[in-house]
GROMACS .gro file of N, CA and C in nm:
model
  225
    1UNK      N    1   0.073  -0.132  -0.047
    1UNK     CA    2  -0.023   0.022   0.045
    1UNK      C    3   0.085   0.102  -0.045
    2UNK      N    4   0.107   0.224  -0.090
    2UNK     CA    5   0.176   0.331  -0.089
    2UNK      C    6   0.104   0.442  -0.071
    3UNK      N    7   0.214   0.543   0.028
    3UNK     CA    8   0.135   0.653   0.104
    3UNK      C    9   0.133   0.755  -0.003
    4UNK      N   10   0.042   0.805  -0.013
    4UNK     CA   11   0.002   0.964  -0.057
    4UNK      C   12   0.023   1.066   0.024
    5UNK      N   13   0.086   1.137  -0.076
    5UNK     CA   14   0.158   1.290   0.043
    5UNK      C   15   0.039   1.333   0.051
    6UNK      N   16  -0.063   1.370   0.014
    6UNK     CA   17  -0.200   1.438   0.076
    6UNK      C   18  -0.312   1.344   0.010
    7UNK      N   19  -0.405   1.378   0.086
    7UNK     CA   20  -0.471   1.289   0.012
    7UNK      C   21  -0.695   1.357   0.082
    8UNK      N   22  -0.819   1.386  -0.053
    8UNK     CA   23  -0.888   1.411  -0.068
    8UNK      C   24  -0.969   1.435   0.010
    9UNK      N   25  -1.052   1.433   0.156
    9UNK     CA   26  -1.135   1.449   0.239
    9UNK      C   27  -1.262   1.499   0.210
   10UNK      N   28  -1.370   1.443   0.272
   10UNK     CA   29  -1.534   1.535   0.247
   10UNK      C   30  -1.620   1.427   0.384
   11UNK      N   31  -1.695   1.571   0.403
   11UNK     CA   32  -1.779   1.562   0.525
   11UNK      C   33  -1.888   1.486   0.415
   12UNK      N   34  -1.968   1.338   0.538
   12UNK     CA   35  -2.011   1.176   0.476
   12UNK      C   36  -2.207   1.241   0.564
   13UNK      N   37  -2.169   1.362   0.763
   13UNK     CA   38  -2.273   1.389   0.739
   13UNK      C   39  -2.438   1.377   0.615
   14UNK      N   40  -2.461   1.349   0.608
   14UNK     CA   41  -2.580   1.345   0.522
   14UNK      C   42  -2.702   1.486   0.599
   15UNK      N   43  -2.741   1.505   0.648
   15UNK     CA   44  -2.818   1.621   0.644
   15UNK      C   45  -2.679   1.784   0.711
   16UNK      N   46  -2.580   1.733   0.634
   16UNK     CA   47  -2.454   1.900   0.660
   16UNK      C   48  -2.426   1.976   0.515
   17UNK      N   49  -2.472   2.048   0.486
   17UNK     CA   50  -2.495   2.150   0.393
   17UNK      C   51  -2.343   2.107   0.335
   18UNK      N   52  -2.261   2.104   0.381
   18UNK     CA   53  -2.154   2.107   0.256
   18UNK      C   54  -2.093   1.922   0.288
   19UNK      N   55  -2.151   1.839   0.344
   19UNK     CA   56  -2.142   1.735   0.227
   19UNK      C   57  -2.148   1.665   0.149
   20UNK      N   58  -2.105   1.555   0.069
   20UNK     CA   59  -2.066   1.526  -0.028
   20UNK      C   60  -2.232   1.471  -0.115
   21UNK      N   61  -2.290   1.424   0.083
   21UNK     CA   62  -2.429   1.374  -0.019
   21UNK      C   63  -2.493   1.495  -0.194
   22UNK      N   64  -2.468   1.619  -0.098
   22UNK     CA   65  -2.536   1.784  -0.100
   22UNK      C   66  -2.489   1.735  -0.278
   23UNK      N   67  -2.466   1.757  -0.356
   23UNK     CA   68  -2.428   1.738  -0.474
   23UNK      C   69  -2.380   1.914  -0.589
   24UNK      N   70  -2.515   2.007  -0.470
   24UNK     CA   71  -2.463   2.165  -0.512
   24UNK      C   72  -2.408   2.225  -0.468
   25UNK      N   73  -2.372   2.167  -0.349
   25UNK     CA   74  -2.333   2.307  -0.234
   25UNK      C   75  -2.213   2.241  -0.117
   26UNK      N   76  -2.128   2.061  -0.167
   26UNK     CA   77  -2.074   2.010  -0.054
   26UNK      C   78  -1.957   2.064  -0.141
   27UNK      N   79  -1.863   2.052   0.036
   27UNK     CA   80  -1.752   2.113  -0.058
   27UNK      C   81  -1.690   1.960   0.025
   28UNK      N   82  -1.499   1.972   0.047
   28UNK     CA   83  -1.378   1.883   0.044
   28UNK      C   84  -1.261   1.952   0.037
   29UNK      N   85  -1.175   1.933   0.106
   29UNK     CA   86  -1.000   1.974   0.103
   29UNK      C   87  -0.907   1.840   0.087
   30UNK      N   88  -0.800   1.924   0.096
   30UNK     CA   89  -0.700   1.854   0.025
   30UNK      C   90  -0.574   1.807   0.122
   31UNK      N   91  -0.604   1.706   0.253
   31UNK     CA   92  -0.553   1.796   0.364
   31UNK      C   93  -0.391   1.665   0.340
   32UNK      N   94  -0.275   1.719   0.387
   32UNK     CA   95  -0.156   1.606   0.391
   32UNK      C   96  -0.220   1.478   0.465
   33UNK      N   97  -0.128   1.352   0.451
   33UNK     CA   98  -0.183   1.243   0.496
   33UNK      C   99  -0.216   1.279   0.616
   34UNK      N  100  -0.023   1.266   0.676
   34UNK     CA  101   0.084   1.266   0.788
   34UNK      C  102  -0.044   1.327   0.874
   35UNK      N  103  -0.114   1.485   0.794
   35UNK     CA  104  -0.206   1.530   0.959
   35UNK      C  105  -0.271   1.483   1.009
   36UNK      N  106  -0.374   1.394   0.897
   36UNK     CA  107  -0.492   1.338   0.881
   36UNK      C  108  -0.448   1.140   1.000
   37UNK      N  109  -0.287   1.143   0.956
   37UNK     CA  110  -0.289   1.055   1.050
   37UNK      C  111  -0.290   1.055   1.205
   38UNK      N  112  -0.265   1.176   1.252
   38UNK     CA  113  -0.236   1.259   1.380
   38UNK      C  114  -0.338   1.287   1.425
   39UNK      N  115  -0.381   1.389   1.351
   39UNK     CA  116  -0.537   1.432   1.418
   39UNK      C  117  -0.630   1.417   1.326
   40UNK      N  118  -0.782   1.461   1.420
   40UNK     CA  119  -0.828   1.465   1.384
   40UNK      C  120  -0.947   1.550   1.294
   41UNK      N  121  -1.025   1.589   1.147
   41UNK     CA  122  -1.021   1.707   1.128
   41UNK      C  123  -1.124   1.670   1.079
   42UNK      N  124  -1.191   1.790   1.120
   42UNK     CA  125  -1.348   1.819   1.095
   42UNK      C  126  -1.395   1.860   1.025
   43UNK      N  127  -1.581   1.857   0.997
   43UNK     CA  128  -1.614   1.994   0.899
   43UNK      C  129  -1.617   2.061   0.948
   44UNK      N  130  -1.590   2.192   0.971
   44UNK     CA  131  -1.637   2.346   1.031
   44UNK      C  132  -1.791   2.379   0.978
   45UNK      N  133  -1.875   2.327   0.908
   45UNK     CA  134  -1.989   2.313   0.925
   45UNK      C  135  -2.090   2.202   1.067
   46UNK      N  136  -2.102   2.145   1.061
   46UNK     CA  137  -2.147   2.006   1.148
   46UNK      C  138  -2.082   1.979   1.212
   47UNK      N  139  -1.940   1.948   1.230
   47UNK     CA  140  -1.832   1.950   1.313
   47UNK      C  141  -1.818   1.803   1.296
   48UNK      N  142  -1.837   1.716   1.227
   48UNK     CA  143  -1.849   1.596   1.182
   48UNK      C  144  -1.689   1.561   1.173
   49UNK      N  145  -1.655   1.401   1.199
   49UNK     CA  146  -1.529   1.421   1.135
   49UNK      C  147  -1.534   1.405   0.967
   50UNK      N  148  -1.394   1.421   0.910
   50UNK     CA  149  -1.358   1.415   0.760
   50UNK      C  150  -1.328   1.244   0.699
   51UNK      N  151  -1.393   1.249   0.606
   51UNK     CA  152  -1.288   1.136   0.581
   51UNK      C  153  -1.292   1.129   0.420
   52UNK      N  154  -1.138   1.060   0.424
   52UNK     CA  155  -1.071   1.028   0.291
   52UNK      C  156  -1.043   0.863   0.274
   53UNK      N  157  -1.064   0.846   0.160
   53UNK     CA  158  -1.051   0.646   0.035
   53UNK      C  159  -0.953   0.620   0.184
   54UNK      N  160  -0.826   0.719   0.103
   54UNK     CA  161  -0.672   0.653   0.162
   54UNK      C  162  -0.705   0.629   0.371
   55UNK      N  163  -0.773   0.732   0.452
   55UNK     CA  164  -0.763   0.650   0.574
   55UNK      C  165  -0.884   0.511   0.559
   56UNK      N  166  -0.901   0.568   0.503
   56UNK     CA  167  -1.043   0.421   0.529
   56UNK      C  168  -1.033   0.313   0.457
   57UNK      N  169  -0.909   0.305   0.407
   57UNK     CA  170  -0.854   0.190   0.298
   57UNK      C  171  -0.732   0.126   0.397
   58UNK      N  172  -0.648   0.211   0.528
   58UNK     CA  173  -0.600   0.246   0.584
   58UNK      C  174  -0.609   0.095   0.665
   59UNK      N  175  -0.773   0.157   0.770
   59UNK     CA  176  -0.824   0.144   0.852
   59UNK      C  177  -0.886  -0.025   0.876
   60UNK      N  178  -0.922  -0.032   0.727
   60UNK     CA  179  -0.981  -0.219   0.667
   60UNK      C  180  -0.833  -0.257   0.634
   61UNK      N  181  -0.761  -0.250   0.610
   61UNK     CA  182  -0.580  -0.323   0.607
   61UNK      C  183  -0.603  -0.317   0.752
   62UNK      N  184  -0.586  -0.214   0.835
   62UNK     CA  185  -0.545  -0.225   0.975
   62UNK      C  186  -0.625  -0.419   0.999
   63UNK      N  187  -0.772  -0.356   1.039
   63UNK     CA  188  -0.865  -0.467   1.056
   63UNK      C  189  -0.840  -0.591   1.014
   64UNK      N  190  -0.875  -0.626   0.931
   64UNK     CA  191  -0.780  -0.724   0.848
   64UNK      C  192  -0.717  -0.807   0.899
   65UNK      N  193  -0.618  -0.703   0.889
   65UNK     CA  194  -0.458  -0.765   0.935
   65UNK      C  195  -0.484  -0.806   1.066
   66UNK      N  196  -0.556  -0.720   1.181
   66UNK     CA  197  -0.531  -0.796   1.323
   66UNK      C  198  -0.655  -0.917   1.330
   67UNK      N  199  -0.720  -0.938   1.271
   67UNK     CA  200  -0.820  -1.047   1.266
   67UNK      C  201  -0.781  -1.142   1.169
   68UNK      N  202  -0.714  -1.194   1.152
   68UNK     CA  203  -0.649  -1.269   1.029
   68UNK      C  204  -0.661  -1.438   1.150
   69UNK      N  205  -0.674  -1.501   1.070
   69UNK     CA  206  -0.700  -1.657   1.175
   69UNK      C  207  -0.544  -1.655   1.131
   70UNK      N  208  -0.434  -1.699   1.217
   70UNK     CA  209  -0.340  -1.763   1.197
   70UNK      C  210  -0.322  -1.889   1.149
   71UNK      N  211  -0.271  -1.995   1.059
   71UNK     CA  212  -0.276  -2.139   1.091
   71UNK      C  213  -0.219  -2.228   1.173
   72UNK      N  214  -0.255  -2.289   1.234
   72UNK     CA  215  -0.101  -2.341   1.330
   72UNK      C  216  -0.073  -2.408   1.293
   73UNK      N  217   0.058  -2.416   1.304
   73UNK     CA  218   0.202  -2.515   1.297
   73UNK      C  219   0.187  -2.689   1.353
   74UNK      N  220   0.201  -2.751   1.274
   74UNK     CA  221   0.254  -2.897   1.312
   74UNK      C  222   0.338  -2.878   1.281
   75UNK      N  223   0.411  -2.948   1.469
   75UNK     CA  224   0.579  -3.013   1.436
   75UNK      C  225   0.574  -3.172   1.440
   0.00000   0.00000   0.00000
């Protein structure tokens, strides 16, 4: 998994006017990945956390890695 320097983030709160669900008025931000991993970035309109594809993929990767069963080895 290669790490981009920047990633696009969006609000996914369906009730927020800046949400990606509001196609005419949505807004997003381009943020350094290092900042996203170090601190939570919030939507200035509703206060919900921004979501980025890269961070979601990273969370899924970590989850799958931690929940993978390791086959028992026989001696």
